[in-house]
Amino acid sequence: MTATEPEVQQAPVLAELPRRATWFELFGDLVFVAAVGQATHRIGGHPGAAAVAAAAALFVPLWWTWVLYTVRANRADRDETGQRLIATAGLAAVAGMAVYLGGVGHGRGADTGFVVSYLCARAGVAALYVWDLRREPRLRRIVTSYVTGSSLTAAIWLTSTLALDPPARYVGWGAAMALELALPLLAGRRLSDTPGDAEHLRERFGLFTIIVIGESVLGFTNGLVKAHTASAAVLPGAAAFALSAGLWWSYFSASSTRPGAHEELARAGRHLHIYVLGHLPVQLGLAVTGGAVGAAVATGEGHLGAPLAACVLGGTALFLTATALIRASFTGVRESVVVVRLLTAAAVLLLLPLAPHLPVAGTLAASAALLAASVLAEAPGHKRRMA
């Protein structure tokens, strides 16, 4: 370059930013917050075996709807106006699920409203995939599989609802739901045509986990309000807060591995199926625990009955076991974090026979203490994984 030649300024090269959840995805999560709240309210309002089983069963189609919208967005979302409009219509159907969820099991009207809302929400996912085909021809095989499978299961849902009476109606629902959960496994290699973004998928499941943990926070604060006698509720409330914090810490310490450690999720296969479907027991366990915590705190200084104790302790143990097995699919079952987590789940279950003899605060505090000990014991394993 000579003295008379002007210096050419090179534009700075910006590193490609990692994909994050969009504002519209977060708005959609708010709609699911309402629906999850209705499911956990059924547990806290009537913490008997039948009510808990019904709430857990109704949580599954709600959770699956969120998964379908999330995975579709992970594969092909461009956050365009057309996509937003279609998704908004689907979210309106999710709001319908929330409205009817509390009445399911109490009449054909609520049952029909819930099923129709669910099928409309699923139709929204199908419409989004069809919209995406304009720019993503690679989605054609998965769209064909999704539409075909959804049509079959929709027929089972509607036939069971309109033609059968309980309990046969709910057996039909269960069969339809089981088939829907199996559809990704049946699709096999067709999913490999549509790789996704691993970090975005992990973020989305983390956000939904926070939503469900939030039901624990809402539960114990509502329990404190219902307790009236503040002095009797302080210790159970504090223990419930510690339990909620422990659940959060346990989940996110296990998922805070180094960037790129979950790249297997970008490709359809065993790891993706285990990660996605494995989050059903993770988040179901959190929902059951959250629904019961409020009722537990509201009892004040009394003892937990068997149903409430089973929800709090069983939900926590289910959460720990499921997160351990998801992690084991990446690290192996003998990894230290996996072993510690499984042992902690067993220790939590050992509190079940003691719960009727302990005050509410004692049972909740013992669960929180076991979670805290687990987090501390797992720390060296997390550091090695992040290295």
CSV table of C-alpha atoms in Angstrom, one decimal:
chain,number,residue,atom,x,y,z
A,1,MET,CA,0.0,0.0,0.0
A,2,THR,CA,1.4,3.4,-1.0
A,3,ALA,CA,1.2,6.6,1.1
A,4,THR,CA,-1.5,8.0,-1.2
A,5,GLU,CA,-3.8,4.9,-1.1
A,6,PRO,CA,-6.6,5.2,1.5
A,7,GLU,CA,-6.7,2.5,4.1
A,8,VAL,CA,-9.5,0.1,3.6
A,9,GLN,CA,-11.4,-0.6,6.8
A,10,GLN,CA,-12.3,-4.2,7.2
A,11,ALA,CA,-15.8,-4.9,8.7
A,12,PRO,CA,-15.6,-6.8,11.9
A,13,VAL,CA,-16.5,-10.4,11.7
A,14,LEU,CA,-19.3,-11.2,14.1
A,15,ALA,CA,-19.6,-14.7,15.5
A,16,GLU,CA,-23.0,-16.3,14.8
A,17,LEU,CA,-25.1,-15.9,17.9
A,18,PRO,CA,-26.6,-19.1,19.4
A,19,ARG,CA,-30.3,-19.5,18.8
A,20,ARG,CA,-32.5,-18.6,21.7
A,21,ALA,CA,-36.2,-18.9,22.5
A,22,THR,CA,-38.2,-16.2,20.7
A,23,TRP,CA,-40.6,-13.7,22.4
A,24,PHE,CA,-43.5,-15.5,20.8
A,25,GLU,CA,-42.4,-18.9,22.2
A,26,LEU,CA,-42.3,-17.3,25.7
A,27,PHE,CA,-45.8,-15.9,25.1
A,28,GLY,CA,-46.9,-19.4,24.2
A,29,ASP,CA,-45.4,-20.7,27.5
A,30,LEU,CA,-47.6,-18.3,29.4
A,31,VAL,CA,-50.7,-20.1,27.9
A,32,PHE,CA,-49.3,-23.4,29.1
A,33,VAL,CA,-48.7,-22.0,32.5
A,34,ALA,CA,-52.5,-21.6,32.9
A,35,ALA,CA,-53.1,-25.2,31.8
A,36,VAL,CA,-50.4,-26.7,34.0
A,37,GLY,CA,-51.9,-24.7,36.9
A,38,GLN,CA,-55.3,-26.4,36.3
A,39,ALA,CA,-53.7,-29.8,36.4
A,40,THR,CA,-51.8,-29.2,39.6
A,41,HIS,CA,-54.9,-27.6,41.2
A,42,ARG,CA,-56.7,-30.9,40.8
A,43,ILE,CA,-53.9,-32.5,42.9
A,44,GLY,CA,-53.9,-29.9,45.7
A,45,GLY,CA,-57.6,-29.6,45.8
A,46,HIS,CA,-58.3,-33.3,46.3
A,47,PRO,CA,-55.1,-35.1,47.1
A,48,GLY,CA,-56.5,-38.6,46.9
A,49,ALA,CA,-55.3,-41.5,44.8
A,50,ALA,CA,-58.0,-41.1,42.2
A,51,ALA,CA,-57.6,-37.3,41.8
A,52,VAL,CA,-53.8,-37.6,41.5
A,53,ALA,CA,-54.1,-40.3,38.9
A,54,ALA,CA,-56.6,-38.3,36.9
A,55,ALA,CA,-54.5,-35.1,37.1
A,56,ALA,CA,-51.3,-37.0,36.1
A,57,ALA,CA,-53.1,-38.6,33.1
A,58,LEU,CA,-54.5,-35.2,32.0
A,59,PHE,CA,-51.0,-33.7,32.3
A,60,VAL,CA,-49.7,-36.0,29.6
A,61,PRO,CA,-51.7,-34.6,26.6
A,62,LEU,CA,-51.0,-31.1,27.9
A,63,TRP,CA,-47.3,-31.8,28.0
A,64,TRP,CA,-47.3,-33.5,24.6
A,65,THR,CA,-49.0,-30.5,23.0
A,66,TRP,CA,-46.2,-28.3,24.3
A,67,VAL,CA,-43.6,-30.8,23.0
A,68,LEU,CA,-45.1,-30.8,19.6
A,69,TYR,CA,-45.1,-27.0,19.3
A,70,THR,CA,-41.5,-26.9,20.7
A,71,VAL,CA,-40.0,-29.5,18.5
A,72,ARG,CA,-41.7,-28.0,15.4
A,73,ALA,CA,-40.3,-24.6,16.2
A,74,ASN,CA,-36.9,-26.1,16.8
A,75,ARG,CA,-36.8,-27.6,13.4
A,76,ALA,CA,-38.3,-24.9,11.2
A,77,ASP,CA,-39.5,-21.8,13.0
A,78,ARG,CA,-38.7,-18.5,11.3
A,79,ASP,CA,-40.8,-16.4,13.7
A,80,GLU,CA,-42.8,-15.0,10.8
A,81,THR,CA,-46.3,-13.3,10.9
A,82,GLY,CA,-48.0,-16.3,9.2
A,83,GLN,CA,-46.5,-18.7,11.6
A,84,ARG,CA,-47.4,-16.5,14.6
A,85,LEU,CA,-51.1,-16.3,13.4
A,86,ILE,CA,-51.3,-20.1,13.0
A,87,ALA,CA,-49.6,-20.7,16.3
A,88,THR,CA,-51.9,-18.2,18.1
A,89,ALA,CA,-55.0,-20.1,16.9
A,90,GLY,CA,-53.4,-23.3,18.3
A,91,LEU,CA,-52.6,-21.6,21.6
A,92,ALA,CA,-56.3,-20.6,21.8
A,93,ALA,CA,-57.1,-24.3,21.8
A,94,VAL,CA,-54.6,-24.8,24.6
A,95,ALA,CA,-56.4,-22.2,26.6
A,96,GLY,CA,-59.6,-24.3,25.9
A,97,MET,CA,-57.8,-27.3,27.4
A,98,ALA,CA,-57.1,-25.3,30.5
A,99,VAL,CA,-60.7,-24.3,30.8
A,100,TYR,CA,-62.1,-27.8,30.5
A,101,LEU,CA,-59.3,-29.7,32.3
A,102,GLY,CA,-60.8,-29.1,35.8
A,103,GLY,CA,-64.1,-30.6,34.8
A,104,VAL,CA,-62.9,-33.8,33.0
A,105,GLY,CA,-64.4,-36.8,34.7
A,106,HIS,CA,-67.5,-34.9,35.8
A,107,GLY,CA,-69.6,-35.1,32.6
A,108,ARG,CA,-69.6,-35.6,28.9
A,109,GLY,CA,-69.6,-31.9,28.2
A,110,ALA,CA,-66.3,-31.2,29.9
A,111,ASP,CA,-64.8,-34.3,28.5
A,112,THR,CA,-65.8,-33.4,24.9
A,113,GLY,CA,-64.6,-29.8,25.3
A,114,PHE,CA,-61.2,-31.0,26.5
A,115,VAL,CA,-60.7,-33.5,23.7
A,116,VAL,CA,-61.9,-31.1,21.0
A,117,SER,CA,-59.5,-28.4,22.3
A,118,TYR,CA,-56.7,-30.9,22.4
A,119,LEU,CA,-57.3,-32.0,18.8
A,120,CYS,CA,-57.6,-28.4,17.6
A,121,ALA,CA,-54.2,-27.6,19.3
A,122,ARG,CA,-52.7,-30.6,17.5
A,123,ALA,CA,-54.2,-29.5,14.2
A,124,GLY,CA,-52.4,-26.2,14.8
A,125,VAL,CA,-49.1,-28.0,14.7
A,126,ALA,CA,-50.1,-29.8,11.5
A,127,ALA,CA,-51.0,-26.4,9.9
A,128,LEU,CA,-47.6,-25.0,10.9
A,129,TYR,CA,-45.8,-27.9,9.3
A,130,VAL,CA,-47.8,-27.5,6.1
A,131,TRP,CA,-46.9,-23.8,6.2
A,132,ASP,CA,-43.3,-24.6,6.6
A,133,LEU,CA,-43.3,-26.9,3.6
A,134,ARG,CA,-43.2,-23.8,1.3
A,135,ARG,CA,-39.6,-23.2,2.3
A,136,GLU,CA,-38.5,-26.5,3.8
A,137,PRO,CA,-39.3,-29.4,1.4
A,138,ARG,CA,-37.2,-31.7,3.6
A,139,LEU,CA,-40.1,-31.7,6.0
A,140,ARG,CA,-42.4,-33.5,3.6
A,141,ARG,CA,-41.8,-37.0,5.0
A,142,ILE,CA,-42.3,-35.9,8.6
A,143,VAL,CA,-45.4,-33.9,7.7
A,144,THR,CA,-46.9,-37.0,6.1
A,145,SER,CA,-46.1,-39.1,9.1
A,146,TYR,CA,-47.5,-36.6,11.5
A,147,VAL,CA,-50.7,-35.9,9.7
A,148,THR,CA,-51.4,-39.7,9.1
A,149,GLY,CA,-50.7,-40.6,12.7
A,150,SER,CA,-52.7,-37.6,14.1
A,151,SER,CA,-55.7,-38.5,11.9
A,152,LEU,CA,-55.7,-42.1,13.3
A,153,THR,CA,-55.4,-41.0,16.9
A,154,ALA,CA,-58.0,-38.2,16.5
A,155,ALA,CA,-60.5,-40.9,15.4
A,156,ILE,CA,-59.8,-42.9,18.5
A,157,TRP,CA,-60.1,-39.8,20.8
A,158,LEU,CA,-63.4,-38.8,19.2
A,159,THR,CA,-64.9,-42.3,19.1
A,160,SER,CA,-64.0,-42.9,22.7
A,161,THR,CA,-65.5,-39.5,23.8
A,162,LEU,CA,-68.7,-39.6,21.9
A,163,ALA,CA,-69.5,-43.3,21.8
A,164,LEU,CA,-68.3,-44.7,25.1
A,165,ASP,CA,-69.1,-44.1,28.7
A,166,PRO,CA,-66.5,-44.0,31.6
A,167,PRO,CA,-64.4,-46.0,32.3
A,168,ALA,CA,-64.2,-47.3,28.8
A,169,ARG,CA,-63.9,-43.7,27.5
A,170,TYR,CA,-60.7,-43.1,29.4
A,171,VAL,CA,-59.3,-46.5,28.4
A,172,GLY,CA,-59.7,-45.3,24.8
A,173,TRP,CA,-58.1,-42.0,25.6
A,174,GLY,CA,-55.1,-43.9,27.1
A,175,ALA,CA,-54.7,-46.0,24.0
A,176,ALA,CA,-54.8,-42.9,21.8
A,177,MET,CA,-52.3,-41.1,24.0
A,178,ALA,CA,-49.9,-44.1,24.0
A,179,LEU,CA,-50.0,-44.3,20.2
A,180,GLU,CA,-49.2,-40.6,19.9
A,181,LEU,CA,-46.2,-40.9,22.2
A,182,ALA,CA,-45.0,-43.8,20.0
A,183,LEU,CA,-45.4,-42.0,16.7
A,184,PRO,CA,-41.8,-40.5,16.8
A,185,LEU,CA,-40.4,-44.0,17.4
A,186,LEU,CA,-42.5,-45.4,14.6
A,187,ALA,CA,-41.4,-42.6,12.2
A,188,GLY,CA,-37.8,-43.8,12.6
A,189,ARG,CA,-35.4,-42.4,10.0
A,190,ARG,CA,-37.9,-40.0,8.6
A,191,LEU,CA,-37.0,-37.7,11.5
A,192,SER,CA,-33.4,-37.7,10.4
A,193,ASP,CA,-34.3,-35.4,7.5
A,194,THR,CA,-35.1,-32.6,9.9
A,195,PRO,CA,-32.2,-32.0,12.3
A,196,GLY,CA,-32.7,-29.4,15.0
A,197,ASP,CA,-30.8,-27.1,17.2
A,198,ALA,CA,-29.6,-28.9,20.3
A,199,GLU,CA,-29.0,-25.8,22.5
A,200,HIS,CA,-32.3,-24.3,21.7
A,201,LEU,CA,-34.1,-27.6,22.5
A,202,ARG,CA,-32.3,-27.8,25.9
A,203,GLU,CA,-33.3,-24.2,26.6
A,204,ARG,CA,-36.9,-24.8,25.8
A,205,PHE,CA,-37.2,-27.8,28.0
A,206,GLY,CA,-35.4,-25.9,30.8
A,207,LEU,CA,-38.0,-23.1,30.5
A,208,PHE,CA,-40.9,-25.5,30.7
A,209,THR,CA,-39.2,-27.1,33.8
A,210,ILE,CA,-39.2,-23.7,35.4
A,211,ILE,CA,-42.9,-23.3,34.6
A,212,VAL,CA,-43.7,-26.6,36.4
A,213,ILE,CA,-41.4,-25.8,39.4
A,214,GLY,CA,-43.2,-22.5,39.6
A,215,GLU,CA,-46.3,-24.4,40.6
A,216,SER,CA,-44.5,-25.5,43.7
A,217,VAL,CA,-43.7,-21.8,44.5
A,218,LEU,CA,-47.3,-20.9,43.8
A,219,GLY,CA,-48.5,-23.8,45.8
A,220,PHE,CA,-46.7,-23.1,49.1
A,221,THR,CA,-47.5,-19.3,48.9
A,222,ASN,CA,-51.2,-20.2,48.4
A,223,GLY,CA,-50.9,-22.6,51.3
A,224,LEU,CA,-49.5,-19.9,53.5
A,225,VAL,CA,-52.5,-17.7,52.6
A,226,LYS,CA,-54.9,-20.5,53.4
A,227,ALA,CA,-53.2,-21.4,56.7
A,228,HIS,CA,-54.4,-18.1,58.3
A,229,THR,CA,-52.3,-18.9,61.5
A,230,ALA,CA,-49.0,-17.4,60.3
A,231,SER,CA,-46.9,-18.8,63.2
A,232,ALA,CA,-48.0,-22.4,62.4
A,233,ALA,CA,-47.3,-22.1,58.7
A,234,VAL,CA,-43.9,-20.4,58.8
A,235,LEU,CA,-41.8,-23.5,59.2
A,236,PRO,CA,-43.7,-25.6,56.6
A,237,GLY,CA,-43.5,-22.6,54.2
A,238,ALA,CA,-39.8,-22.2,54.7
A,239,ALA,CA,-39.3,-25.9,54.1
A,240,ALA,CA,-41.4,-25.9,51.0
A,241,PHE,CA,-39.4,-23.0,49.6
A,242,ALA,CA,-36.2,-24.9,50.3
A,243,LEU,CA,-37.7,-27.9,48.5
A,244,SER,CA,-38.6,-25.8,45.5
A,245,ALA,CA,-35.1,-24.3,45.4
A,246,GLY,CA,-33.6,-27.8,45.7
A,247,LEU,CA,-35.6,-29.1,42.7
A,248,TRP,CA,-34.5,-26.1,40.6
A,249,TRP,CA,-30.9,-26.6,41.6
A,250,SER,CA,-30.9,-30.3,41.0
A,251,TYR,CA,-32.3,-30.0,37.5
A,252,PHE,CA,-30.2,-27.2,36.3
A,253,SER,CA,-26.9,-28.4,37.8
A,254,ALA,CA,-27.4,-31.6,35.9
A,255,SER,CA,-28.2,-29.8,32.6
A,256,SER,CA,-25.4,-27.3,32.8
A,257,THR,CA,-22.9,-29.3,30.9
A,258,ARG,CA,-20.4,-27.7,28.5
A,259,PRO,CA,-21.7,-26.3,25.2
A,260,GLY,CA,-22.0,-28.9,22.6
A,261,ALA,CA,-22.2,-31.8,25.0
A,262,HIS,CA,-25.7,-32.6,23.8
A,263,GLU,CA,-25.1,-32.3,20.1
A,264,GLU,CA,-26.6,-35.7,19.7
A,265,LEU,CA,-30.0,-34.0,20.2
A,266,ALA,CA,-29.6,-32.2,16.9
A,267,ARG,CA,-29.9,-35.6,15.1
A,268,ALA,CA,-33.0,-37.7,15.4
A,269,GLY,CA,-32.2,-40.9,17.2
A,270,ARG,CA,-32.0,-42.7,20.5
A,271,HIS,CA,-30.6,-39.7,22.4
A,272,LEU,CA,-33.3,-37.4,21.2
A,273,HIS,CA,-36.1,-39.8,22.0
A,274,ILE,CA,-34.7,-40.5,25.5
A,275,TYR,CA,-34.2,-36.8,26.1
A,276,VAL,CA,-37.7,-35.7,25.0
A,277,LEU,CA,-39.8,-38.6,26.3
A,278,GLY,CA,-37.6,-38.8,29.4
A,279,HIS,CA,-38.8,-35.3,30.3
A,280,LEU,CA,-42.4,-36.6,30.7
A,281,PRO,CA,-41.6,-38.3,34.1
A,282,VAL,CA,-39.3,-35.4,35.0
A,283,GLN,CA,-41.9,-32.7,34.6
A,284,LEU,CA,-44.8,-35.0,35.8
A,285,GLY,CA,-42.9,-35.6,39.0
A,286,LEU,CA,-42.4,-31.9,39.5
A,287,ALA,CA,-46.1,-31.2,38.8
A,288,VAL,CA,-47.3,-33.8,41.3
A,289,THR,CA,-44.9,-32.4,43.9
A,290,GLY,CA,-46.0,-28.9,43.2
A,291,GLY,CA,-49.6,-29.7,43.4
A,292,ALA,CA,-49.3,-31.3,46.8
A,293,VAL,CA,-46.9,-28.8,48.4
A,294,GLY,CA,-49.6,-26.2,48.7
A,295,ALA,CA,-52.0,-28.6,50.5
A,296,ALA,CA,-49.2,-29.7,52.7
A,297,VAL,CA,-48.3,-26.2,53.8
A,298,ALA,CA,-52.0,-25.4,54.5
A,299,THR,CA,-52.2,-28.2,57.0
A,300,GLY,CA,-49.8,-26.2,59.3
A,301,GLU,CA,-48.3,-28.2,62.1
A,302,GLY,CA,-50.1,-31.4,61.4
A,303,HIS,CA,-48.8,-34.5,59.7
A,304,LEU,CA,-49.0,-35.4,56.1
A,305,GLY,CA,-51.6,-38.0,55.2
A,306,ALA,CA,-50.5,-40.9,53.0
A,307,PRO,CA,-51.8,-39.4,49.7
A,308,LEU,CA,-50.0,-36.1,50.3
A,309,ALA,CA,-46.8,-37.8,51.4
A,310,ALA,CA,-46.9,-40.0,48.4
A,311,CYS,CA,-47.3,-37.0,46.1
A,312,VAL,CA,-44.5,-34.9,47.6
A,313,LEU,CA,-42.0,-37.7,48.1
A,314,GLY,CA,-43.0,-39.9,45.2
A,315,GLY,CA,-43.0,-36.9,42.8
A,316,THR,CA,-39.5,-35.9,44.0
A,317,ALA,CA,-38.2,-39.4,43.7
A,318,LEU,CA,-39.7,-39.7,40.2
A,319,PHE,CA,-38.0,-36.4,39.2
A,320,LEU,CA,-34.6,-37.6,40.5
A,321,THR,CA,-34.9,-41.0,38.8
A,322,ALA,CA,-35.9,-39.7,35.5
A,323,THR,CA,-33.2,-37.0,35.4
A,324,ALA,CA,-30.6,-39.6,36.3
A,325,LEU,CA,-31.7,-41.9,33.5
A,326,ILE,CA,-31.7,-39.1,30.9
A,327,ARG,CA,-28.2,-38.2,32.0
A,328,ALA,CA,-27.1,-41.9,31.9
A,329,SER,CA,-28.0,-42.0,28.2
A,330,PHE,CA,-25.2,-39.5,27.6
A,331,THR,CA,-22.7,-40.5,30.3
A,332,GLY,CA,-23.4,-44.1,31.2
A,333,VAL,CA,-25.3,-45.5,34.2
A,334,ARG,CA,-22.1,-45.8,36.3
A,335,GLU,CA,-21.3,-42.1,36.2
A,336,SER,CA,-21.1,-40.6,39.7
A,337,VAL,CA,-23.9,-38.1,39.2
A,338,VAL,CA,-26.2,-40.8,38.0
A,339,VAL,CA,-25.4,-43.0,40.9
A,340,VAL,CA,-25.8,-40.2,43.5
A,341,ARG,CA,-29.1,-39.2,42.0
A,342,LEU,CA,-30.5,-42.7,42.1
A,343,LEU,CA,-29.4,-43.2,45.7
A,344,THR,CA,-31.0,-39.9,46.6
A,345,ALA,CA,-34.3,-41.0,45.0
A,346,ALA,CA,-34.2,-44.2,47.1
A,347,ALA,CA,-33.5,-42.2,50.3
A,348,VAL,CA,-36.5,-39.9,49.5
A,349,LEU,CA,-38.8,-42.9,49.2
A,350,LEU,CA,-37.5,-44.2,52.6
A,351,LEU,CA,-39.2,-41.1,54.1
A,352,LEU,CA,-42.6,-42.5,53.2
A,353,PRO,CA,-43.2,-44.6,56.3
A,354,LEU,CA,-41.9,-41.8,58.5
A,355,ALA,CA,-44.0,-39.1,57.1
A,356,PRO,CA,-47.2,-39.9,59.1
A,357,HIS,CA,-45.1,-39.5,62.3
A,358,LEU,CA,-43.2,-36.3,61.3
A,359,PRO,CA,-44.6,-32.7,61.2
A,360,VAL,CA,-45.2,-31.3,57.8
A,361,ALA,CA,-42.1,-29.1,58.1
A,362,GLY,CA,-40.0,-32.1,59.0
A,363,THR,CA,-41.0,-34.1,56.0
A,364,LEU,CA,-40.5,-31.2,53.6
A,365,ALA,CA,-37.2,-30.2,55.2
A,366,ALA,CA,-35.9,-33.7,55.1
A,367,SER,CA,-36.7,-33.9,51.3
A,368,ALA,CA,-35.0,-30.5,50.8
A,369,ALA,CA,-31.9,-31.7,52.8
A,370,LEU,CA,-31.6,-34.8,50.7
A,371,LEU,CA,-31.7,-32.7,47.5
A,372,ALA,CA,-29.1,-30.3,48.9
A,373,ALA,CA,-26.8,-33.2,49.8
A,374,SER,CA,-27.3,-34.7,46.3
A,375,VAL,CA,-26.4,-31.4,44.7
A,376,LEU,CA,-23.2,-31.1,46.8
A,377,ALA,CA,-22.2,-34.7,46.2
A,378,GLU,CA,-22.8,-34.3,42.4
A,379,ALA,CA,-20.6,-31.2,42.1
A,380,PRO,CA,-17.3,-32.9,41.3
A,381,GLY,CA,-19.0,-34.9,38.5
A,382,HIS,CA,-20.5,-31.8,37.0
A,383,LYS,CA,-17.1,-30.1,36.9
A,384,ARG,CA,-15.5,-33.1,35.1
A,385,ARG,CA,-18.3,-33.1,32.6
A,386,MET,CA,-17.9,-29.4,31.9
A,387,ALA,CA,-14.1,-29.6,31.5
